[in-house]
XYZ file of C-alpha atoms in Angstrom:
200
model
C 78.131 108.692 170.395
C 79.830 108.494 173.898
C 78.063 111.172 175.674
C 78.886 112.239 179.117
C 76.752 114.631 181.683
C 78.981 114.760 184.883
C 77.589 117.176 187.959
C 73.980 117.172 186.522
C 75.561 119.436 182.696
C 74.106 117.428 179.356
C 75.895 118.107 176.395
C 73.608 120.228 173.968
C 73.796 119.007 170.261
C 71.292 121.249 167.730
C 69.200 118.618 165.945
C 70.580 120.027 162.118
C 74.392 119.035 163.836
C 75.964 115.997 162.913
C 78.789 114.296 165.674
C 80.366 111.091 164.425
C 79.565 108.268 166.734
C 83.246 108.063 167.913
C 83.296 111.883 169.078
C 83.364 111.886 172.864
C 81.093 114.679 174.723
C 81.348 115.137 178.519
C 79.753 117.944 180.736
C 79.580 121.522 179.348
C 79.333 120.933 175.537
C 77.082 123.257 173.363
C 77.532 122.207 169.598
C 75.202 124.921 167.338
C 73.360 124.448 164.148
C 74.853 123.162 161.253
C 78.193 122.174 162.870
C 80.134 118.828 162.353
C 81.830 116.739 164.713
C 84.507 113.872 162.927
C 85.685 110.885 164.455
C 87.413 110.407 167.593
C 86.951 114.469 168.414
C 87.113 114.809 172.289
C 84.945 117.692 173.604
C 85.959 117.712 177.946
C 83.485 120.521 179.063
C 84.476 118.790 182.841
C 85.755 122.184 183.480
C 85.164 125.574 181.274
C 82.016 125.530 178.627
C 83.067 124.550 175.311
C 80.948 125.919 172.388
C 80.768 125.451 168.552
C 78.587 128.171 167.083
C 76.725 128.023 164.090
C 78.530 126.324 160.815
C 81.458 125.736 163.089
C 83.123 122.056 162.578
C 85.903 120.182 164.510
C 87.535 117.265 162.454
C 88.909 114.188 163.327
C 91.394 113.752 166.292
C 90.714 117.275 167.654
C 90.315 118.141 171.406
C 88.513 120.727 173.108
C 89.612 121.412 176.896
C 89.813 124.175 179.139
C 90.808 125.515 182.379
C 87.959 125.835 185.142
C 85.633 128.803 184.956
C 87.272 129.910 181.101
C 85.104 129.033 178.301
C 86.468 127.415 174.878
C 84.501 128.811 171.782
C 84.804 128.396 168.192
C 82.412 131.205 166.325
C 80.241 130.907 163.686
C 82.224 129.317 160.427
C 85.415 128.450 162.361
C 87.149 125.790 160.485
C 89.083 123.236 162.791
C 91.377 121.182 161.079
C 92.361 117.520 162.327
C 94.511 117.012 164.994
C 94.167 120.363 166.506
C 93.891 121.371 170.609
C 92.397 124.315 171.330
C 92.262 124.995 175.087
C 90.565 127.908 176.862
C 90.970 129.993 173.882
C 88.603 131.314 171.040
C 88.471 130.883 167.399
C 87.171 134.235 165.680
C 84.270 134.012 163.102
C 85.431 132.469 159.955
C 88.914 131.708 161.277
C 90.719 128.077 159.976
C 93.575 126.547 162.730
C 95.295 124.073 160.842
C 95.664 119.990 161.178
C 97.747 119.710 164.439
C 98.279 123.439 165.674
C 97.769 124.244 169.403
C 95.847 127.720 170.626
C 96.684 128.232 174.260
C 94.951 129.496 177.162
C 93.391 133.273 176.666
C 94.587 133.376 172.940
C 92.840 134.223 170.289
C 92.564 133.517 166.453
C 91.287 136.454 164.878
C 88.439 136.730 162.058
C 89.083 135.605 159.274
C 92.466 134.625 159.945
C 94.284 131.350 159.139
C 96.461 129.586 161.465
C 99.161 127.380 159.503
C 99.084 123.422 160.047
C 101.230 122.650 163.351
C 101.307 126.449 164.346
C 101.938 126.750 168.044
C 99.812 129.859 169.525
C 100.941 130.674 173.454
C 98.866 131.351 176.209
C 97.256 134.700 175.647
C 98.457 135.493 172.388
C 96.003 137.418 169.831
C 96.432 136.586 166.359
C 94.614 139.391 164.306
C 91.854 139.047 162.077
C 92.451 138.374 158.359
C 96.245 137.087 159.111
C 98.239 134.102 158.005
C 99.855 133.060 161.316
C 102.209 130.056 161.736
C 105.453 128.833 163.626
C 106.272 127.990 166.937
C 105.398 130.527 168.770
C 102.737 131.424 166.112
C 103.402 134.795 164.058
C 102.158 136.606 161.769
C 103.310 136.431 158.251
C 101.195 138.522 156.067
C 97.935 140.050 155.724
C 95.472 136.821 153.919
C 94.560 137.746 149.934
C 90.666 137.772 149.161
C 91.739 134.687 146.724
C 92.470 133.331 150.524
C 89.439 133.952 152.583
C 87.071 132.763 149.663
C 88.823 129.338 149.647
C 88.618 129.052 153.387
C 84.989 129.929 153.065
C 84.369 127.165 150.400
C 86.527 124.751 152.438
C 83.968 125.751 155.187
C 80.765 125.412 153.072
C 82.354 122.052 152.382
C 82.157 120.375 155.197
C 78.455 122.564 155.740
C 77.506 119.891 153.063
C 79.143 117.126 154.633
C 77.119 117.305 158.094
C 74.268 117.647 155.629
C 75.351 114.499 153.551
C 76.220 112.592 156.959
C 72.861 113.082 158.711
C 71.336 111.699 156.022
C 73.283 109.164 154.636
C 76.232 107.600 157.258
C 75.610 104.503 158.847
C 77.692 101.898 160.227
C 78.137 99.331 158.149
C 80.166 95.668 157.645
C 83.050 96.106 155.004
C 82.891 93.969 151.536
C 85.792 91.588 150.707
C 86.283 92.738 147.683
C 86.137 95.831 145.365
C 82.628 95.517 143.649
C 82.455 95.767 139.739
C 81.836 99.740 138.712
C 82.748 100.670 142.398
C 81.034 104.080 142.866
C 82.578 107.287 144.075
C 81.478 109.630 147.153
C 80.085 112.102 145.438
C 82.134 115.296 147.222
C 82.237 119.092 146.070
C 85.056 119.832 143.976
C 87.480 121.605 146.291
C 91.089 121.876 145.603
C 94.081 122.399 148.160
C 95.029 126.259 148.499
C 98.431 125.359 146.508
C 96.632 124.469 143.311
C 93.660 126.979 143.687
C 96.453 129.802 143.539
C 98.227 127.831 140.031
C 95.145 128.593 138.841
C-alpha cells in the first residue's frame, strides 16, 4: 500500500491488521491489532497522530486528518462506515459513525453510541455514550436499545472476520471474461441491515 514517512514518522501497522493496498498512510499513523483498513482510506498523520485501536476498522473512502499538535483516535471496536471524515476528533469505544458523516475538530462520539449515515457533528460537540445521533448539526435522538448495541457489535465482529479472511486470502488478481459455470459465493457471516434485524 502507498505508505508515506514524512519528517523521519513511519506509519505503524500491527502485523494481525489488514490495510487494502489502495489505503494511503503518511506520517503519524498507528493502526492496532486486529483493525481493517478498505480501499482508497486516506490516513494524513502530516499533522496530529492518527490512531486506530484494537478491533477498530475504517472502510472504504474514509479520511483521517487533523489539525497540528491534536490527535485523531478511533478506540477499541469503533466502527467507521464508508465515506466518513473524522478530523481531530475521537470515536469512543464501540461507537459506529455512519457512511458519509463528518466529526469535527474536538468532538466526540461517545461509547457505544451510533452516529446516523451523513450526520454532521461540529467542532467540539460531545455526542454521549449509548446515543443515536444524526442531522446536520448532529443531535441526539434517543437513548440506543440493547437490540441496538448487539447488532453494532456483530456488524463490528464482522468485519473482525473480514481482516482475518483478507490477510489470508486477498490478492490481486486479473478478472475472467465470463461468469464461470457453478460461480461460487464469498462465503460472509450472515448479518442483516438494522431495519430487518428489528422485523424480526
Amino acid at each position: 500500500m502507498p505508505c508515506y514517512s514524512i519528517e523521519g514518522v513511519v506509519p505503524v501497522i500491527d502485523p494481525s491488521a489488514y490495510v487494502h493496498p489502495t489505503a494511503v498512510l503518511i506520517g503519524d499513523v498507528i493502526v492496532g491489532p486486529d483493525c481493517y483498513v478498505g480501499p482508497c482510506a486516506v490516513l494524513r498523520g502530516d499533522f496530529g497522530r492518527i490512531e486506530l485501536k484494537r478491533g477498530s476498522n475504517l472502510q472504504d473512502t474514509c479520511v483521517i486528518h487533523g489539525f497540528p499538535q491534536q490527535d485523531t483516535v478511533v478506540e477499541e471496536n469503533g466502527h467507521i462506515g464508508h465515506g466518513a471524515v473524522l478530523h481531530s476528533c475521537i470515536v469512543r469505544r464501540d461507537a459506529l459513525v455512519g457512511m458519509n458523516a463528518v466529526v469535527m475538530d474536538e468532538a466526540e462520539v461517545g461509547e457505544a453510541t451510533i452516529l446516523a449515515a451523513c450526520a454532521f457533528v461540529p467542532a467540539g460537540k460531545k455526542i454521549p455514550p449509548r446515543s443515536l445521533a444524526a442531522g446536520i448539526p448532529a443531535k441526539v435522538i434517543r437513548e440506543l436499545t440493547d437490540q441496538e448495541v448487539a447488532w453494532k457489535l456483530e456488524g463490528t465482529k464482522t468485519y473482525q472476520d473480514l481482516t482475518k479472511r483478507s490477510l489470508a486470502s486477498m490478492k490481486e488478481v486479473t478478472a475472467l471474461p465470463a461468469v464461470e459455470a457453478n460461480r461460487p459465493r464469498v462465503q460472509a457471516p450472515d448479518v442483516k441491515p438494522l431495519i430487518a434485524t428489528k422485523r424480526g
